[in-house]
PDB file of C-alpha atoms in Angstrom:
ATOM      1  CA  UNK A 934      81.576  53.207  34.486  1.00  0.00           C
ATOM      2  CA  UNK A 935      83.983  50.506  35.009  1.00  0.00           C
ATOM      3  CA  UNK A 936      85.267  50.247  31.550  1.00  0.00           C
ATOM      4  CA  UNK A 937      85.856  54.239  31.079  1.00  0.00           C
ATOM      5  CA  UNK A 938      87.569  54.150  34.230  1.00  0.00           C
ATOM      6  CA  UNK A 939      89.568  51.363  32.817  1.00  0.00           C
ATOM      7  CA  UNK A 940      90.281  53.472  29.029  1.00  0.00           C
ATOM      8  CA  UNK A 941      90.743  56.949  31.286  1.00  0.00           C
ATOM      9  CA  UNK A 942      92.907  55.995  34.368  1.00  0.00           C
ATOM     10  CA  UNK A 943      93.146  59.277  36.858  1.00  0.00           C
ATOM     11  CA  UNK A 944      96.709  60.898  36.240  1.00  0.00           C
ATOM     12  CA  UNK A 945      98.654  61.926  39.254  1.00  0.00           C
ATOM     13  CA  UNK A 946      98.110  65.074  40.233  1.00  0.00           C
ATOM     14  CA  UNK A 947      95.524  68.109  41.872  1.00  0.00           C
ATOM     15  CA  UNK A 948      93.598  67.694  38.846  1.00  0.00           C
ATOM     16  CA  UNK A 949      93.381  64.613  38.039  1.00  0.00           C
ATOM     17  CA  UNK A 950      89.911  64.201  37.893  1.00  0.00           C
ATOM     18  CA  UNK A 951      89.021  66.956  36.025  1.00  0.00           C
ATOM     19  CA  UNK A 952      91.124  66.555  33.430  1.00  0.00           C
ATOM     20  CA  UNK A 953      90.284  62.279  33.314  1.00  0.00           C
ATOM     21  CA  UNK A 954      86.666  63.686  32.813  1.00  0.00           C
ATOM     22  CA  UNK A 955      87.911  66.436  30.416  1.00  0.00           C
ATOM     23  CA  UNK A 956      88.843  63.861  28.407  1.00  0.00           C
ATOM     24  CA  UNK A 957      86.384  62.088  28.355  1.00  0.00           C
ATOM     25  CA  UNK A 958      84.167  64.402  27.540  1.00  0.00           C
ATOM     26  CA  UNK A 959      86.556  65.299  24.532  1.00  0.00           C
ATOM     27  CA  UNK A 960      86.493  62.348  23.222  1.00  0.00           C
ATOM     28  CA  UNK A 961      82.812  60.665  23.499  1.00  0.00           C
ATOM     29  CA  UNK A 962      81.003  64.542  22.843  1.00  0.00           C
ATOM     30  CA  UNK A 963      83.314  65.905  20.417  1.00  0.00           C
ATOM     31  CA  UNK A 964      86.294  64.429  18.781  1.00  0.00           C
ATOM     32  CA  UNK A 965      84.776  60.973  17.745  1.00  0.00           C
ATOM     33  CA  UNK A 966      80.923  62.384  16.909  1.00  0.00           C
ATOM     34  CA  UNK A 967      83.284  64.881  14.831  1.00  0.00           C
ATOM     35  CA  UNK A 968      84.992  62.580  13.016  1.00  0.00           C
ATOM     36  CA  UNK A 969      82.133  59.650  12.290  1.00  0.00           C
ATOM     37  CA  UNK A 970      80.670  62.270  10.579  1.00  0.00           C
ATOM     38  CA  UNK A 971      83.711  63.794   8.586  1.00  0.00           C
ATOM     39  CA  UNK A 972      84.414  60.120   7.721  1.00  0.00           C
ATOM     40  CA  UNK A 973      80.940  59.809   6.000  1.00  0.00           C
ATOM     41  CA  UNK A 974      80.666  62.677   4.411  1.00  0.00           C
ATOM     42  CA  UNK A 975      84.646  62.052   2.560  1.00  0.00           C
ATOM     43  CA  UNK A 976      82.743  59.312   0.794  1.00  0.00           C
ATOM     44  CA  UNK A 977      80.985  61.880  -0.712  1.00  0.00           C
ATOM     45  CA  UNK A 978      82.650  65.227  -1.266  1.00  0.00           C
ATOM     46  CA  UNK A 979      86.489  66.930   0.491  1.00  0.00           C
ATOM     47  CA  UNK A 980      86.679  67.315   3.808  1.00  0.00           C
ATOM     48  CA  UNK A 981      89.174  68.993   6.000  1.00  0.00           C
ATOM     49  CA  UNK A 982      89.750  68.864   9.656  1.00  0.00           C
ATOM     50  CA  UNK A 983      91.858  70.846  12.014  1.00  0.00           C
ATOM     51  CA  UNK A 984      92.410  70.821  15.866  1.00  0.00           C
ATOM     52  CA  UNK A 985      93.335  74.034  17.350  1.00  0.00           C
ATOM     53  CA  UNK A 986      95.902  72.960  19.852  1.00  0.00           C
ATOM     54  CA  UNK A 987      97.209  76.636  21.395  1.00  0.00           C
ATOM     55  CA  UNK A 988      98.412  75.532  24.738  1.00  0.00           C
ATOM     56  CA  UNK A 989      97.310  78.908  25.723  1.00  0.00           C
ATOM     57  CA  UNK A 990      94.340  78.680  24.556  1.00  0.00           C
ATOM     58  CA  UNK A 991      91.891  80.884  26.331  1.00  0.00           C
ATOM     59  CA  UNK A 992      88.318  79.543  25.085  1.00  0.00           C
ATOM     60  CA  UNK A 993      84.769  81.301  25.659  1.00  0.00           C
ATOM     61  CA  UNK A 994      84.597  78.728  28.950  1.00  0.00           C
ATOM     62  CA  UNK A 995      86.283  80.709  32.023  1.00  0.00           C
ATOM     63  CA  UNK A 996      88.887  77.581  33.440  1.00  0.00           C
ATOM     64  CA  UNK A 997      89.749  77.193  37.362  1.00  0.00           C
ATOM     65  CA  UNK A 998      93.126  78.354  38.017  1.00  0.00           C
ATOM     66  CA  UNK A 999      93.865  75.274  39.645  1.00  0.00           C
ATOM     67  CA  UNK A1000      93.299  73.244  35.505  1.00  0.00           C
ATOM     68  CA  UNK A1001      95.998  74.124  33.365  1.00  0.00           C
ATOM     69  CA  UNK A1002      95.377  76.203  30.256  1.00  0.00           C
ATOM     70  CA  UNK A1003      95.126  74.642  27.176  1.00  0.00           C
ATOM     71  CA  UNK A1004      93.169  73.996  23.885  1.00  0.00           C
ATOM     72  CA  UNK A1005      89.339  73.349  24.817  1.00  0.00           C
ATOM     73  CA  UNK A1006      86.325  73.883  22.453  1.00  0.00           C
ATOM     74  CA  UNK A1007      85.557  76.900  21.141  1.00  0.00           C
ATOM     75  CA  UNK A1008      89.068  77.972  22.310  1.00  0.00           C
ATOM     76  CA  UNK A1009      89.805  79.506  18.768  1.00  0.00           C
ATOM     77  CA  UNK A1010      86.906  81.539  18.299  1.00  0.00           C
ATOM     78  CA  UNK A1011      88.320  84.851  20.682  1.00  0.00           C
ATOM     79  CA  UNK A1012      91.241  84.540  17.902  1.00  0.00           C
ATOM     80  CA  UNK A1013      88.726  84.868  15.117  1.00  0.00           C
ATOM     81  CA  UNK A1014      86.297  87.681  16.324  1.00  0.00           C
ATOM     82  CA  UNK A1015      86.983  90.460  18.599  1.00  0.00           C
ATOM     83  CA  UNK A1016      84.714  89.768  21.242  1.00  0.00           C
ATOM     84  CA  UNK A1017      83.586  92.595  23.471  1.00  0.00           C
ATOM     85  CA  UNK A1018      82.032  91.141  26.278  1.00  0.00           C
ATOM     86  CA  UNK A1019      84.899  87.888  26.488  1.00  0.00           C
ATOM     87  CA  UNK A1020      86.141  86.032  27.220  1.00  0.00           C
ATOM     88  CA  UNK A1021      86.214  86.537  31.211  1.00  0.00           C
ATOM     89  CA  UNK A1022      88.476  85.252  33.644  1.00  0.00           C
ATOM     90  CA  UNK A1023      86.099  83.946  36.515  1.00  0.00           C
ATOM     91  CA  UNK A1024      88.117  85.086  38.858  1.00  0.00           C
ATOM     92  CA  UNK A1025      88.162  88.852  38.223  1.00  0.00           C
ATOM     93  CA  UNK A1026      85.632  88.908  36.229  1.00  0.00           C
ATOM     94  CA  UNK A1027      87.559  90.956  33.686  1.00  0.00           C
ATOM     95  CA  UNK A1028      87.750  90.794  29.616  1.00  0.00           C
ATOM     96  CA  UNK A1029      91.080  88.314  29.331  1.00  0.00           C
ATOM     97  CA  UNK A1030      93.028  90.393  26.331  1.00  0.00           C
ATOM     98  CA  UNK A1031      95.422  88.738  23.606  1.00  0.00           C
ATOM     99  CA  UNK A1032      98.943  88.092  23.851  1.00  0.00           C
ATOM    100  CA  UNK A1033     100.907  89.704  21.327  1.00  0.00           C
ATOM    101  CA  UNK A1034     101.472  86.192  20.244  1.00  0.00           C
ATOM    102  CA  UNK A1035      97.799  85.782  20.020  1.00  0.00           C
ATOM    103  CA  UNK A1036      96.983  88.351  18.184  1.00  0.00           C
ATOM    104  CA  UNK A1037      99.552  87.183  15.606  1.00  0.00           C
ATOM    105  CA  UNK A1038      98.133  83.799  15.543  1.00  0.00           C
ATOM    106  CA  UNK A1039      94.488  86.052  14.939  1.00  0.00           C
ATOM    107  CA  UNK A1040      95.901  87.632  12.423  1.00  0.00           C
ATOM    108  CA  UNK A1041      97.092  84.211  10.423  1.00  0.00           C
ATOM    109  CA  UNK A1042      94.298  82.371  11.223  1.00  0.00           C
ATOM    110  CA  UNK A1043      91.597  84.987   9.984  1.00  0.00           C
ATOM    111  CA  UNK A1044      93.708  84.840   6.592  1.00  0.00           C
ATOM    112  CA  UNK A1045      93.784  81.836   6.372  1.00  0.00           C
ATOM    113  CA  UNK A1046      89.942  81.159   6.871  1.00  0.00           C
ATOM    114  CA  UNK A1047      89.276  83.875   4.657  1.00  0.00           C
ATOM    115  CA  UNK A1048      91.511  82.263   2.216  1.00  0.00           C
ATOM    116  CA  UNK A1049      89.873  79.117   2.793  1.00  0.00           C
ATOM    117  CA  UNK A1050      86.187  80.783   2.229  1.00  0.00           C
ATOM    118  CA  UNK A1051      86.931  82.238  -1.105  1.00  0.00           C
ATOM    119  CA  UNK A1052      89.753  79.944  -2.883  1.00  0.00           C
ATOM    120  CA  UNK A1053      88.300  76.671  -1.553  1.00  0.00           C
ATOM    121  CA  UNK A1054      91.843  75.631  -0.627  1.00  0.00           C
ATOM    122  CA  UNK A1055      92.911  74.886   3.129  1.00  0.00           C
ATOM    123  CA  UNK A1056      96.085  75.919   4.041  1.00  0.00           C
ATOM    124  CA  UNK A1057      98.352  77.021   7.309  1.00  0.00           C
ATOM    125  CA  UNK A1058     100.862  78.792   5.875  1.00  0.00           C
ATOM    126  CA  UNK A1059     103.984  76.265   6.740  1.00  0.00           C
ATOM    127  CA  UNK A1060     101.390  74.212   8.558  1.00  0.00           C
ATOM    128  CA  UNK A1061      99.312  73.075   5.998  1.00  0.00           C
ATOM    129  CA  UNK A1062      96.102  71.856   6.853  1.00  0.00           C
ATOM    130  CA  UNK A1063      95.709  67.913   6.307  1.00  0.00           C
ATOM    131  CA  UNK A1064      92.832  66.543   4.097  1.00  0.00           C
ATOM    132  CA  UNK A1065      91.129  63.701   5.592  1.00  0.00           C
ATOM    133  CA  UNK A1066      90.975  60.611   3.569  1.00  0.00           C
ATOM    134  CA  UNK A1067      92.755  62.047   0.849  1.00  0.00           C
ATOM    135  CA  UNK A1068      95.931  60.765  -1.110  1.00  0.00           C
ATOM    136  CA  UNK A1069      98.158  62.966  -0.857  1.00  0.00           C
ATOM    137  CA  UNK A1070     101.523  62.711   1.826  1.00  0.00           C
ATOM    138  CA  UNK A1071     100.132  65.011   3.737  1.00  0.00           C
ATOM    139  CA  UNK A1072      96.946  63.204   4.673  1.00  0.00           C
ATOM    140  CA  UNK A1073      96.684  61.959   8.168  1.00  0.00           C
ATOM    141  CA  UNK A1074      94.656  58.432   8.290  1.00  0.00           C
ATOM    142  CA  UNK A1075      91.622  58.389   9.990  1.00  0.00           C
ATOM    143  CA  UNK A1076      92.217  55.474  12.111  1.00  0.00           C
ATOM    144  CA  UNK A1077      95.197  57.046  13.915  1.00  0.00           C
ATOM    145  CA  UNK A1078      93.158  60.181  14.704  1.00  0.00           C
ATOM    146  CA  UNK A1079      90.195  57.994  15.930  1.00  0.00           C
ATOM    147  CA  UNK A1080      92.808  55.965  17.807  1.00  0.00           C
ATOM    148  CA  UNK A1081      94.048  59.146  19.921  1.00  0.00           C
ATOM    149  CA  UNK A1082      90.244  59.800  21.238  1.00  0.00           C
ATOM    150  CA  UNK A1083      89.237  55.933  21.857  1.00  0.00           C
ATOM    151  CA  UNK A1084      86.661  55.874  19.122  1.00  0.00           C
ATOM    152  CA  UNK A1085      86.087  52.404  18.535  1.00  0.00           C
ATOM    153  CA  UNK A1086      85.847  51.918  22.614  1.00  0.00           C
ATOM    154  CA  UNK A1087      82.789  54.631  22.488  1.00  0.00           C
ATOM    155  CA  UNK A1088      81.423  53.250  19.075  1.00  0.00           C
ATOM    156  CA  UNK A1089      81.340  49.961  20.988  1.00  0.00           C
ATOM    157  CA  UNK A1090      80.119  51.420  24.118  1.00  0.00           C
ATOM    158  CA  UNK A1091      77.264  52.824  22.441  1.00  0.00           C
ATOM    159  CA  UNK A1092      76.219  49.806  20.012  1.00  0.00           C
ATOM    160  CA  UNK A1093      76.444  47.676  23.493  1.00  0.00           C
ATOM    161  CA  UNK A1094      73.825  49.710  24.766  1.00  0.00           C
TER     162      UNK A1094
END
């Protein structure tokens, strides 16, 4: 506990906590599991990664008012299937509809993934998305993205064990 409290010092603020453990829980139960894996299988065939960073993002998990909104997992999935039942706000308990912005974000991203499905080539429109490990300028090295979620701290936590 000592060490992650050390590598995840509480911000100032309400929520501090919360959003310490939020990421925290990012980065040991998603992000770095995520990209061990993409890492190995590179060595072996493509592979492309994206983060869905909407800082609006609305997510199938209802959020406390009192946490600010932002990109969480599963937060792009309401963009890519009309969802009848969701996503809720906790507090009303009523079906949280798009933005108009949203729903043009929906609209790109379900090209683009249906793009992706049949040509086999990721893309953004002006946002590309990045292959990992690859050669080209637009790849993004692994060890910078494994920096940003303190991977090698929870690789090391774990083989300390």
């Amino acid at each position: 506990a000592t060490l992650v409290k050390a590598r995840y010092p509480l911000p100032q603020g309400a929520a501090s906590s919360e959003l310490a453990w939020a990421a925290i829980v990012t980065d040991r139960m998603f992000a770095c599991p995520q990209l061990r894996d993409a890492a190995w299988l590179a060595r072996r065939a493509p592979v492309y990664l994206y983060r869905f960073d909407d800082p609006q993002g609305v997510g199938l998990v209802p959020i406390p008012r009192e946490l600010p909104r932002g990109p969480s997992h599963s937060s792009e999935l309401p963009l890519l299937f009309r969802l009848s039942d969701g996503p809720l706000d906790i507090y009303s308990g009523r079906k949280i509809e798009r933005t108009p912005a949203q729903s043009s974000l929906s609209q790109e991203m379900i090209r683009v993934w249906t793009s992706f499905a049949s040509t086999g080539k990721p893309g953004f429109g002006a946002r590309p998305m990045v292959r990992l490990l690859g050669a080209s300028p637009n790849t993004r090295s692994l060890d910078i993205v494994n920096a940003e979620h303190q991977c090698a701290f929870w690789d090391k936590l774990a083989r300390d064990q």
